[in-house]
PDB file of C-alpha atoms and ligand atoms in Angstrom:
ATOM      1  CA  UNK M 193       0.000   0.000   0.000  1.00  0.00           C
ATOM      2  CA  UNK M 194       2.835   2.315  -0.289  1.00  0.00           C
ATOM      3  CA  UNK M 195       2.165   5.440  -1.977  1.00  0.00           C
ATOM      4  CA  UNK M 196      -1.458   5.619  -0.535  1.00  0.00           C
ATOM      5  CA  UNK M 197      -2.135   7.727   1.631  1.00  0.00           C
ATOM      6  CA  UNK M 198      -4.864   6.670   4.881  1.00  0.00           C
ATOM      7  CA  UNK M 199      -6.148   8.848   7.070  1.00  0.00           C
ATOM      8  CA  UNK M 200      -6.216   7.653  10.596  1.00  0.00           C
ATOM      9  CA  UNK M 201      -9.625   6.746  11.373  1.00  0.00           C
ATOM     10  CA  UNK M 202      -9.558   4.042   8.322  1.00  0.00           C
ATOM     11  CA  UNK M 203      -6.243   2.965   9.479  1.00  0.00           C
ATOM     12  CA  UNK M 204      -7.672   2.790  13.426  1.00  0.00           C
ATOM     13  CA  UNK M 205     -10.529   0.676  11.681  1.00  0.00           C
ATOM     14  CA  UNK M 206      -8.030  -1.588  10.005  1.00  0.00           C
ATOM     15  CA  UNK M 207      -5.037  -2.007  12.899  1.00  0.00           C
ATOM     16  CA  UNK M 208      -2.692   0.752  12.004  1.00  0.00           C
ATOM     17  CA  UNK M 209      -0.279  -0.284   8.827  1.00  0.00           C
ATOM     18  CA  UNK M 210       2.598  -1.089  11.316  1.00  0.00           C
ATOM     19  CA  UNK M 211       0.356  -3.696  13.676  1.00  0.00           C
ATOM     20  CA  UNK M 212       1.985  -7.003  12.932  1.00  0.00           C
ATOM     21  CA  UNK M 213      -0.256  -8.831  15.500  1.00  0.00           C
ATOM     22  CA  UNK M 214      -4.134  -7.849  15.227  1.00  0.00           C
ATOM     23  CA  UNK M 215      -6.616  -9.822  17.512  1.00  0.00           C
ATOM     24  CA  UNK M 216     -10.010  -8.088  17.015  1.00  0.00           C
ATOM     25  CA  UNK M 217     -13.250  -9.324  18.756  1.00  0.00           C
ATOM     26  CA  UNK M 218     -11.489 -12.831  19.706  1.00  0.00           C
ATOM     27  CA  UNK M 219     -13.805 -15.245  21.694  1.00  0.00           C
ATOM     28  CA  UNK M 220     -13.240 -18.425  23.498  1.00  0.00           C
ATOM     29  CA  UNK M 221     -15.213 -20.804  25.500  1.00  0.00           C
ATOM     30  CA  UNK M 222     -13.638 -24.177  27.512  1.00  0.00           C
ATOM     31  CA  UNK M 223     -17.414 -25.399  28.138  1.00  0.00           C
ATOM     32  CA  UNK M 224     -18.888 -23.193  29.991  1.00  0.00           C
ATOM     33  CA  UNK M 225     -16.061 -20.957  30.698  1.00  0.00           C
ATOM     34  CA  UNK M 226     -15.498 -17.881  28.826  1.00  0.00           C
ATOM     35  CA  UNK M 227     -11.963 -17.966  28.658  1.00  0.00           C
ATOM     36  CA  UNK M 228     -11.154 -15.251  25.938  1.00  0.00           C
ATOM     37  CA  UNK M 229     -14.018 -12.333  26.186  1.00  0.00           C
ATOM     38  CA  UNK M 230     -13.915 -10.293  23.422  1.00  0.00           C
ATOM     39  CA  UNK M 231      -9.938  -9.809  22.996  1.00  0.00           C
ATOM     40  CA  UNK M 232      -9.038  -6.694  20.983  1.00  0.00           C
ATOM     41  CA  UNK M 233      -5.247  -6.107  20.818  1.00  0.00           C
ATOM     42  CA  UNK M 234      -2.853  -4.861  18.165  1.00  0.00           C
ATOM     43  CA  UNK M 235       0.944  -5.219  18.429  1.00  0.00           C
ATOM     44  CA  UNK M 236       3.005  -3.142  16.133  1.00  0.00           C
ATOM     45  CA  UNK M 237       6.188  -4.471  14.351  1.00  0.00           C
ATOM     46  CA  UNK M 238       8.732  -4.205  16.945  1.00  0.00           C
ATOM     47  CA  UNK M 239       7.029  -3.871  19.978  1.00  0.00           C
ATOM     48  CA  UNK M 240       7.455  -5.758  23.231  1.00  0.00           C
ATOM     49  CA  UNK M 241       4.117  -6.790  25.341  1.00  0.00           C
ATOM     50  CA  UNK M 242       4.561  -8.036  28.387  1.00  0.00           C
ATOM     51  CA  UNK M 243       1.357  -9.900  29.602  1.00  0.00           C
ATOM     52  CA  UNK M 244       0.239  -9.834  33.393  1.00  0.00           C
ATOM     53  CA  UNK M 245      -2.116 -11.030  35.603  1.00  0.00           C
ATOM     54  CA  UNK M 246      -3.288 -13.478  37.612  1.00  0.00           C
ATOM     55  CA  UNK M 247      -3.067 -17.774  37.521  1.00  0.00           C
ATOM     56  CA  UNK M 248      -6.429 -18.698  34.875  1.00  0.00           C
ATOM     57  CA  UNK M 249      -6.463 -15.643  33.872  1.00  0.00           C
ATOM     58  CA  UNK M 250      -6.388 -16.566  30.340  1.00  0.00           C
ATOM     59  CA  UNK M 251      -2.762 -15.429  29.199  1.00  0.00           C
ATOM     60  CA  UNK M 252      -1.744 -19.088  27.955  1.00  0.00           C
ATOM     61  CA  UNK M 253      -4.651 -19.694  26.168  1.00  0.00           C
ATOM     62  CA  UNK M 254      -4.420 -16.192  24.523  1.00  0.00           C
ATOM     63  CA  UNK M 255      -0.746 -16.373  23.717  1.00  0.00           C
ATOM     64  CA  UNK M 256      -1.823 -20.179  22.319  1.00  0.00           C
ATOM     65  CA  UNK M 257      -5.023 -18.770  20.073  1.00  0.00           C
ATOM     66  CA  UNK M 258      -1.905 -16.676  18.102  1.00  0.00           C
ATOM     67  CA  UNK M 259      -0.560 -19.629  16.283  1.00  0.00           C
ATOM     68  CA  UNK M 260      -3.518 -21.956  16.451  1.00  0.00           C
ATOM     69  CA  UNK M 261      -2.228 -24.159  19.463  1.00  0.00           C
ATOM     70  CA  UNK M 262      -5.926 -23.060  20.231  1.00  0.00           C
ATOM     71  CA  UNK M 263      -8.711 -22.427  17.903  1.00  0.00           C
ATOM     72  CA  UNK M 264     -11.231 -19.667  18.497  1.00  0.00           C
ATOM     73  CA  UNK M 265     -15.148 -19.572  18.625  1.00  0.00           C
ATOM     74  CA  UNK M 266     -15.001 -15.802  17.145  1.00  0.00           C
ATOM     75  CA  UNK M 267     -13.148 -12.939  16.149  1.00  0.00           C
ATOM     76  CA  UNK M 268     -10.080 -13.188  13.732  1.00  0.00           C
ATOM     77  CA  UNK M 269      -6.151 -12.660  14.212  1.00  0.00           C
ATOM     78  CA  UNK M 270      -4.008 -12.004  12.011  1.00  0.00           C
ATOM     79  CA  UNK M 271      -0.333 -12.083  11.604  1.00  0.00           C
ATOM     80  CA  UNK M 272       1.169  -9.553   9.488  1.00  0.00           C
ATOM     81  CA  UNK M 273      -2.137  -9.618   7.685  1.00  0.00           C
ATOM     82  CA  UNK M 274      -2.811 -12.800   7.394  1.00  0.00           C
ATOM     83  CA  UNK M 275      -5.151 -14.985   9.361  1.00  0.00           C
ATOM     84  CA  UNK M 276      -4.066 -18.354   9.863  1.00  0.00           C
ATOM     85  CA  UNK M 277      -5.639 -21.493   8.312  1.00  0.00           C
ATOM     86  CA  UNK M 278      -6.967 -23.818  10.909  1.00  0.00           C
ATOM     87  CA  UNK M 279      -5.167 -26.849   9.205  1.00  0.00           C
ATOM     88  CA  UNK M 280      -2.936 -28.159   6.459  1.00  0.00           C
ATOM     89  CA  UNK M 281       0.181 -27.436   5.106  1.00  0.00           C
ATOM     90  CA  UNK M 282       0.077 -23.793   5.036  1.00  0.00           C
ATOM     91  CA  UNK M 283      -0.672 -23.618   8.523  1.00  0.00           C
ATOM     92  CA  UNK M 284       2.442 -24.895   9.492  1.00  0.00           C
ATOM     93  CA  UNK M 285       4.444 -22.802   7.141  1.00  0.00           C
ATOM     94  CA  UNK M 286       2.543 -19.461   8.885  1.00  0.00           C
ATOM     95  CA  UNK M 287       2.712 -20.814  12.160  1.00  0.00           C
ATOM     96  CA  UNK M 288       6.360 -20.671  12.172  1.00  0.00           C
ATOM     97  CA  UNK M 289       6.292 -17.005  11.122  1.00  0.00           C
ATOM     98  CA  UNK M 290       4.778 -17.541  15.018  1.00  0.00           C
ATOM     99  CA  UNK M 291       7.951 -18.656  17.347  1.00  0.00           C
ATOM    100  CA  UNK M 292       7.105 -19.818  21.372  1.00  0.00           C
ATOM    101  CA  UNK M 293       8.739 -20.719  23.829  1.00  0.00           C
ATOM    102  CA  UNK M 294       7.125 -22.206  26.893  1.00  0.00           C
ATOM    103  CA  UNK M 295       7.360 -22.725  30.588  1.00  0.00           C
ATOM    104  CA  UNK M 296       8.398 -26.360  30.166  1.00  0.00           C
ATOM    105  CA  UNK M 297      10.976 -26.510  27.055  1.00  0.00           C
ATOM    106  CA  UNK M 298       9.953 -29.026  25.102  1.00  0.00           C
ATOM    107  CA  UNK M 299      12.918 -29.778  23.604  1.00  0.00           C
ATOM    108  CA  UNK M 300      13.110 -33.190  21.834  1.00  0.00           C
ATOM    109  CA  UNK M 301      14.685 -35.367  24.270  1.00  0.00           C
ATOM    110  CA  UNK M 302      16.308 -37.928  21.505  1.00  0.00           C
ATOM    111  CA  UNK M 303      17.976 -35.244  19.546  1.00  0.00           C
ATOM    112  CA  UNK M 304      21.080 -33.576  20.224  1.00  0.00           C
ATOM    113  CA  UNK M 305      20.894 -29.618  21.134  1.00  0.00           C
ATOM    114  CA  UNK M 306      22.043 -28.889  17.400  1.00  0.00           C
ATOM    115  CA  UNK M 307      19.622 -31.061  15.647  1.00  0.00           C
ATOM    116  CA  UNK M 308      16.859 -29.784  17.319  1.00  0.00           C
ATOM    117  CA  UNK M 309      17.683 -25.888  16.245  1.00  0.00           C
ATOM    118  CA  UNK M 310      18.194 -27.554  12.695  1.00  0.00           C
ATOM    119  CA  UNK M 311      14.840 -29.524  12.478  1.00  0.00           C
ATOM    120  CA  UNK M 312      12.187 -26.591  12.177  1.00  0.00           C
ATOM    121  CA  UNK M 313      14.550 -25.250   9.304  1.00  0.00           C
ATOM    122  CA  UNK M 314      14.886 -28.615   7.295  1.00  0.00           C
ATOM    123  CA  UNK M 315      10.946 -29.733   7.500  1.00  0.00           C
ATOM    124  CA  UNK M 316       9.275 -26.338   7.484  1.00  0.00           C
ATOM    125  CA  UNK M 317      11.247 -23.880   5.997  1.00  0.00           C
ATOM    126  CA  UNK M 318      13.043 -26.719   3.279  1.00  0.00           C
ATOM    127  CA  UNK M 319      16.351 -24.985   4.331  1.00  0.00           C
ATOM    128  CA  UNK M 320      19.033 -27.248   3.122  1.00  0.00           C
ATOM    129  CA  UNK M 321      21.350 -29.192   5.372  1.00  0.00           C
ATOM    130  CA  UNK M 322      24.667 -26.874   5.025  1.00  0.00           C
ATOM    131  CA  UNK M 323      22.308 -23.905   5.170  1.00  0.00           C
ATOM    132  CA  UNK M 324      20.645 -25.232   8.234  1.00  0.00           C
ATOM    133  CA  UNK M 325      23.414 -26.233   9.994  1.00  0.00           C
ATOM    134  CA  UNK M 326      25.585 -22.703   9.917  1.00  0.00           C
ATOM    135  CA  UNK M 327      22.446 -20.807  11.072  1.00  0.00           C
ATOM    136  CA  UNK M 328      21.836 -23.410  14.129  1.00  0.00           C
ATOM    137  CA  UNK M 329      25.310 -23.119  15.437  1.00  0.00           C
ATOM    138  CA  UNK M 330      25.358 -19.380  15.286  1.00  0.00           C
ATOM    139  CA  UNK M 331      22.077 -18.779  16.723  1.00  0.00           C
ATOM    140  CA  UNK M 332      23.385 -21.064  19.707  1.00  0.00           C
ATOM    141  CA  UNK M 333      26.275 -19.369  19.928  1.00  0.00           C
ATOM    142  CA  UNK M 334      24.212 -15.707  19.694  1.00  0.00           C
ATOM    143  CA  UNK M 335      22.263 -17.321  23.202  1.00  0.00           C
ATOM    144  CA  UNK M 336      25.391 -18.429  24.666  1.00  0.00           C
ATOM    145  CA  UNK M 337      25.314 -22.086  24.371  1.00  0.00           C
ATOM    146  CA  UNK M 338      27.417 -23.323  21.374  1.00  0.00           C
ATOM    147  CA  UNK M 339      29.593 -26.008  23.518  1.00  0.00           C
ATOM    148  CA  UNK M 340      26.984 -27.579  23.897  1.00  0.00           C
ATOM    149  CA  UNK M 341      25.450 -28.338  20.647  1.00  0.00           C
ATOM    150  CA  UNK M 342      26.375 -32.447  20.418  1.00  0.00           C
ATOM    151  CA  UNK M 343      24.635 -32.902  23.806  1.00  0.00           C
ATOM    152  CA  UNK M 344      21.342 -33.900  24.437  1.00  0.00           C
ATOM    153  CA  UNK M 345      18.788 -31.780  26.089  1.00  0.00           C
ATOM    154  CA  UNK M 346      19.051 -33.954  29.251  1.00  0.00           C
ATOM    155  CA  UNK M 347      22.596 -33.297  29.913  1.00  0.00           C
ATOM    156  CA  UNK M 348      21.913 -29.590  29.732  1.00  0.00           C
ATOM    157  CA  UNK M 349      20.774 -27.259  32.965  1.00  0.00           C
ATOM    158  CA  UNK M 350      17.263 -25.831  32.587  1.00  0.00           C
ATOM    159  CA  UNK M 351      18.287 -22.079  31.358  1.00  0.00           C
ATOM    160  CA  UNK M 352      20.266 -23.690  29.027  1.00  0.00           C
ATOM    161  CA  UNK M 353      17.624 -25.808  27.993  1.00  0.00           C
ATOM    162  CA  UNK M 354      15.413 -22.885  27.662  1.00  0.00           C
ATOM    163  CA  UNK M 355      18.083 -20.817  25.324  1.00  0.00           C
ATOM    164  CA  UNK M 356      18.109 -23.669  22.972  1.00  0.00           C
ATOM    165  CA  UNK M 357      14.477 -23.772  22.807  1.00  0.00           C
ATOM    166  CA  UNK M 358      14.794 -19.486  22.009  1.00  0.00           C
ATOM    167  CA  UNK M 359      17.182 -20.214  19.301  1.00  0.00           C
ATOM    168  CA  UNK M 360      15.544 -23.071  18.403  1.00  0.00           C
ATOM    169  CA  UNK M 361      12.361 -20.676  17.842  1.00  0.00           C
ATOM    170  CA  UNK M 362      14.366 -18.318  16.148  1.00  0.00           C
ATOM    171  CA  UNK M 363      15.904 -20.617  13.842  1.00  0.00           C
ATOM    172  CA  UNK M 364      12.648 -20.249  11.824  1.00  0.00           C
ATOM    173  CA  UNK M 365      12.809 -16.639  11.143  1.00  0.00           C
ATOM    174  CA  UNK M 366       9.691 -15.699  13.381  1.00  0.00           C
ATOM    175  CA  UNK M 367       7.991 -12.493  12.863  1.00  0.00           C
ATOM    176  CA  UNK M 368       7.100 -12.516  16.529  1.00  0.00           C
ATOM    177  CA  UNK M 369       7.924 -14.624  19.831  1.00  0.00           C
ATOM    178  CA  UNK M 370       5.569 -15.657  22.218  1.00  0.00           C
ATOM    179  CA  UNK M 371       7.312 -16.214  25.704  1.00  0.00           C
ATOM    180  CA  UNK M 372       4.461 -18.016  27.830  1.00  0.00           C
ATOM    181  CA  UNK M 373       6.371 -18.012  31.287  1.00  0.00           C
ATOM    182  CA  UNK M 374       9.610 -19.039  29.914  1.00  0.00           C
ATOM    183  CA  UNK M 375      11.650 -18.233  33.099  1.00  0.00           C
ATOM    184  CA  UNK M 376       8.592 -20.098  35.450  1.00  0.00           C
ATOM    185  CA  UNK M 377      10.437 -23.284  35.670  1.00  0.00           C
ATOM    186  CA  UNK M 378      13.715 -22.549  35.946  1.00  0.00           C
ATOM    187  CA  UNK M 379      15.720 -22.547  39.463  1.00  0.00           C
ATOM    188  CA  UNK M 380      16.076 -18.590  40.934  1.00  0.00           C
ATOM    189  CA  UNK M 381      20.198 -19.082  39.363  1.00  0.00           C
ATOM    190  CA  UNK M 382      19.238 -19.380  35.791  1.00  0.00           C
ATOM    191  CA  UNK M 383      16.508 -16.633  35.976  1.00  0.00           C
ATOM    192  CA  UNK M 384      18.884 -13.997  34.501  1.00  0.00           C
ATOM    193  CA  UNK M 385      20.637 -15.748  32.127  1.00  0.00           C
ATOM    194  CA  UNK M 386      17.374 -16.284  29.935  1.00  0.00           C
ATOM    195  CA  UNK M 387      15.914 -12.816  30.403  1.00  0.00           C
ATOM    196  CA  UNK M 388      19.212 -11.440  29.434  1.00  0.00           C
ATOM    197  CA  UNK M 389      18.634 -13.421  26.024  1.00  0.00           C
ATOM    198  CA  UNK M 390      15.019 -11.834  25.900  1.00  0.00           C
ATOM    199  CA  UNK M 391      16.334  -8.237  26.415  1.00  0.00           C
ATOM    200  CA  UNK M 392      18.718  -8.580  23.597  1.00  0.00           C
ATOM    201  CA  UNK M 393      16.085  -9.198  21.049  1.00  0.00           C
ATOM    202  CA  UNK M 394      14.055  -6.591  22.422  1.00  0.00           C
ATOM    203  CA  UNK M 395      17.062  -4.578  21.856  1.00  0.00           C
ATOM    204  CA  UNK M 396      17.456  -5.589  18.115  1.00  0.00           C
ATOM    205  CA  UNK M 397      13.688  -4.654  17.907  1.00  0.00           C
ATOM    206  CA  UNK M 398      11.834  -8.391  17.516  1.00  0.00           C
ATOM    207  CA  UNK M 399       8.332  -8.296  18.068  1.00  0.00           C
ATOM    208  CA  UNK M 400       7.449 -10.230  21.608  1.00  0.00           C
ATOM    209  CA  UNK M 401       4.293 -11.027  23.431  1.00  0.00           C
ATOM    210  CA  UNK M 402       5.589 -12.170  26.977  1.00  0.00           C
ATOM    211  CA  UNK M 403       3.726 -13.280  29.875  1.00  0.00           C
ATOM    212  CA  UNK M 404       6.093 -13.084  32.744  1.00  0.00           C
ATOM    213  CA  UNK M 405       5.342 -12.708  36.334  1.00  0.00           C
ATOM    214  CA  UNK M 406       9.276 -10.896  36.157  1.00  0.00           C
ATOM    215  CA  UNK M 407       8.057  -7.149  36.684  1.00  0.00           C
ATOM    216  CA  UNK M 408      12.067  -6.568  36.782  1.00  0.00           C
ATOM    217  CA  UNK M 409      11.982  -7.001  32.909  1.00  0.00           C
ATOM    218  CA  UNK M 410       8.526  -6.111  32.088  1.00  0.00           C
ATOM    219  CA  UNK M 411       9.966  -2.638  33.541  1.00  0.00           C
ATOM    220  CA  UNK M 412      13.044  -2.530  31.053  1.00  0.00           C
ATOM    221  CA  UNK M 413      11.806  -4.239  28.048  1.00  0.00           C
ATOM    222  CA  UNK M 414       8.335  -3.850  27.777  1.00  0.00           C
ATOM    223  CA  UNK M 415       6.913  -1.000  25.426  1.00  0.00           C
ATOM    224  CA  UNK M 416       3.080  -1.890  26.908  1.00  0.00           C
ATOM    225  CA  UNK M 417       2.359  -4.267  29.455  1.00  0.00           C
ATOM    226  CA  UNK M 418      -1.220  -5.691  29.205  1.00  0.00           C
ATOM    227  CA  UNK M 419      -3.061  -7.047  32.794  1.00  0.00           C
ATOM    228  CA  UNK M 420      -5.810  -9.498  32.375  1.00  0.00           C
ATOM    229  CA  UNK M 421      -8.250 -10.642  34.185  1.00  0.00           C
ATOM    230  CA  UNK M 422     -10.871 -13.787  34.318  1.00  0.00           C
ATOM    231  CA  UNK M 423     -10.604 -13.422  30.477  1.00  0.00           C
ATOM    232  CA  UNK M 424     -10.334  -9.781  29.930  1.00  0.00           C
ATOM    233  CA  UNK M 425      -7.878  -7.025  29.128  1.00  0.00           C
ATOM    234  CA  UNK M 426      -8.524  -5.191  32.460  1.00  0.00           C
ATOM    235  CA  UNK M 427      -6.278  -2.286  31.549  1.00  0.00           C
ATOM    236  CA  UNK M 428      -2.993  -1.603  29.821  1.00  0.00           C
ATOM    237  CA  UNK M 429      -0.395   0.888  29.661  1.00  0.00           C
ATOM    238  CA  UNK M 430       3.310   1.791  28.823  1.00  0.00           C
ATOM    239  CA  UNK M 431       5.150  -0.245  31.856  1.00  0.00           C
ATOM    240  CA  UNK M 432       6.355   3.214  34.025  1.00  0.00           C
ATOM    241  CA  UNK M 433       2.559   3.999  33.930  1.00  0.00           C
ATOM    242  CA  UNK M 434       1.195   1.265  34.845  1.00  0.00           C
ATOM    243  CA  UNK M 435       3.649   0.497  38.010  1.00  0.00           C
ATOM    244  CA  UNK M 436       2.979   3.703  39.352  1.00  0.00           C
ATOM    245  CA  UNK M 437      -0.289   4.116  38.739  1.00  0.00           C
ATOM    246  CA  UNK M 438      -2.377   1.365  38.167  1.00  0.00           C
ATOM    247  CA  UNK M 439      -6.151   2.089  37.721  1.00  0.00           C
ATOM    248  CA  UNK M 440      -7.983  -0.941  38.140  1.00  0.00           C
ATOM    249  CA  UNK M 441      -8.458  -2.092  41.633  1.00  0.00           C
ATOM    250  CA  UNK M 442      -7.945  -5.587  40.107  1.00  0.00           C
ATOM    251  CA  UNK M 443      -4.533  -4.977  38.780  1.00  0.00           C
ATOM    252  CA  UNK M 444      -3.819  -2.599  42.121  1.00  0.00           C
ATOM    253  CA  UNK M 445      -4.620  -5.878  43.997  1.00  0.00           C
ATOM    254  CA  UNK M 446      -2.670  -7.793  42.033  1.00  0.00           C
ATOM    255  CA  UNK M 447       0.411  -5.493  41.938  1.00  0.00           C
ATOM    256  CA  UNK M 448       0.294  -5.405  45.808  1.00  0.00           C
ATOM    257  CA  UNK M 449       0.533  -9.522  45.597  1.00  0.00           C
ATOM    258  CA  UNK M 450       3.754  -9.623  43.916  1.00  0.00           C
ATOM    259  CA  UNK M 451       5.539  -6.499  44.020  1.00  0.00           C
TER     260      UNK M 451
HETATM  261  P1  ADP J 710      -3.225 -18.395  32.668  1.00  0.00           P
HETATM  262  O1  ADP J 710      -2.175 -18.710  31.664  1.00  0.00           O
HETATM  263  O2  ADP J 710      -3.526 -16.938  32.778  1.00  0.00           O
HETATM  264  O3  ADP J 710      -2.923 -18.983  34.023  1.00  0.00           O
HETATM  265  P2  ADP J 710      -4.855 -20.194  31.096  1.00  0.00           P
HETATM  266  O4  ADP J 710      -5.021 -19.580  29.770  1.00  0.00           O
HETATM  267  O5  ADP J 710      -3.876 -21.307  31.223  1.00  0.00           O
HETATM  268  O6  ADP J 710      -4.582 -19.059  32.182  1.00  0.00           O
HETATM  269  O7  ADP J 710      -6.236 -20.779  31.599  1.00  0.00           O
HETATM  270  C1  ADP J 710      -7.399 -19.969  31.689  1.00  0.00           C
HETATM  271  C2  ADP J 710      -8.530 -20.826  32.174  1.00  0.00           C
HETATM  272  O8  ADP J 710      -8.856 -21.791  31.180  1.00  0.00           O
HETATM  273  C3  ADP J 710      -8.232 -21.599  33.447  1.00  0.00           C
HETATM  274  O9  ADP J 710      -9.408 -21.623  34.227  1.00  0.00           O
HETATM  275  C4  ADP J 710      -7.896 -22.976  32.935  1.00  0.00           C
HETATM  276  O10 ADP J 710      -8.215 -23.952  33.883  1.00  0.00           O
HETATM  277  C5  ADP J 710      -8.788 -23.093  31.714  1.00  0.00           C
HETATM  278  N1  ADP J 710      -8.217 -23.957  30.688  1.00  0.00           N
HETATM  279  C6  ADP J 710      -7.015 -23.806  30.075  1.00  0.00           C
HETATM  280  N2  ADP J 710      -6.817 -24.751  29.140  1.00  0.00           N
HETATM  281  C7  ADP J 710      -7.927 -25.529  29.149  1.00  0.00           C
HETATM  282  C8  ADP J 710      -8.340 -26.680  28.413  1.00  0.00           C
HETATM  283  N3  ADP J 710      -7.564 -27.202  27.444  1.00  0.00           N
HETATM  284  N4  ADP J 710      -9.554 -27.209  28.704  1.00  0.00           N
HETATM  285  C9  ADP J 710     -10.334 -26.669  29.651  1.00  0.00           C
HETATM  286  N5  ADP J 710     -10.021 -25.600  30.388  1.00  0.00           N
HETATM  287  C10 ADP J 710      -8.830 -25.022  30.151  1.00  0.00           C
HETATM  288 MG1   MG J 711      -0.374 -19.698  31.849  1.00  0.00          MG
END
């Protein structure tokens, strides 16, 4: 659309032209629970979210509705314009434009640390082997973990686990990265060493929907954090804004829990 000029209200109607992420209207019901009520949230290209609020909230399923994991009951998202197919080839190729990482790492457990950053590239992006293989090692170098790409996922200590499973993400050239607690299961040691990962490609501007309960980088990475509750978006607000002054008494109460 370059060349044509919008005026804001029809780009406001639309997601503004730089909203990479667009959920508008986005339902979901478990049975009778109303897990996703009426979701409307745009991420622009380059922007960090950090996601808040409390346990059941709804923040997995929302983060899991963005690549499919989870299908909806209304609504649409779209990812850099494009809503995803609910099956079939070509929603695997656009899910991968999608990268997560999760609270447990799910790491294959019979392949060593460099196949499994290779894998993604060679089935879903037909990346050939040489190809493949260069861009794994230096993506596990870039997180810090390049001796240990013969070993198995077993042999290596939960954050290091979880940095594989980042570059193993990024591996697939992902327009955005969805973080769903990735720091939750790791021991209080290793905390840093995988956040410090996630603030570099916040620095080098990748698009990232977190949910963390780590207000320590929500503070210094986040460009908006977003607090949910029982299914909402209660409120949201750049991260200085919302710390000092929350409005809800929802997300007051739940600042005053963990702060
Ligand atoms: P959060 O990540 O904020 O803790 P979730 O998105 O995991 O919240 O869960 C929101 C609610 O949906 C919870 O009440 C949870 O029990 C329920 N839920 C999540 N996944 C399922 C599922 N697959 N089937 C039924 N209920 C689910
Ligand atoms: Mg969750």
């Amino acid at each position: 659309m370059s060349g044509v000029s919008v005026t804001k209200d029809v780009q406001d109607a639309a997601g503004a032209a730089d909203d990479l992420v667009v959920l508008s209207n986005v339902n979901k019901h478990f049975g009778a629970l109303h897990v996703l009520q009426n979701i409307d949230l745009s991420i622009a290209r380059g922007e960090v979210v950090v996601v808040i609020g409390p346990s059941g909230s709804g923040k997995s399923t929302l983060c899991r509705t963005i690549n499919r994991l989870e299908t909806i009951d209304s609504g649409t998202i779209t990812v850099d314009g494009k809503e995803l197919p609910s099956e079939g080839r070509e929603l695997a190729r656009l899910r991968a434009d999608v990268g997560m990482v999760f609270q447990s790492f799910n790491l294959f457990a019979h392949k060593t640390v460099l196949q499994n950053v290779m894998l993604g590239q060679l089935k879903v992006r037909k990346t050939d082997q040489a190809a493949a293989l260069e861009k794994a090692k230096s993506l596990l170098d870039r997180v810090g973990v390049g001796s240990q790409a013969d070993k198995y996922p077993a042999q290596l200590s939960g954050g290091q686990q979880q940095r594989v499973a980042i570059a193993r993400a990024l591996a697939m050239d992902p327009k955005v990265m969805l973080f769903d607690e990735p720091t939750s299961a790791l021991d209080p040691e290793m905390i840093n060493e995988v956040l410090e990962v996630m603030q570099q490609l916040a620095r080098e501007g990748m698009t990232m929907v977190v949910v963390t309960h780590e207000m320590g980088f929500a503070r210094s990475a986040a460009n908006r954090v977003v607090f949910m509750a029982d299914g909402k978006i209660v409120e949201e607000a750049a991260p200085e804004q919302f710390f000092a002054n929350p409005r809800s008494d929802r997300a007051k109460d739940f600042l005053s829990k963990i702060l």
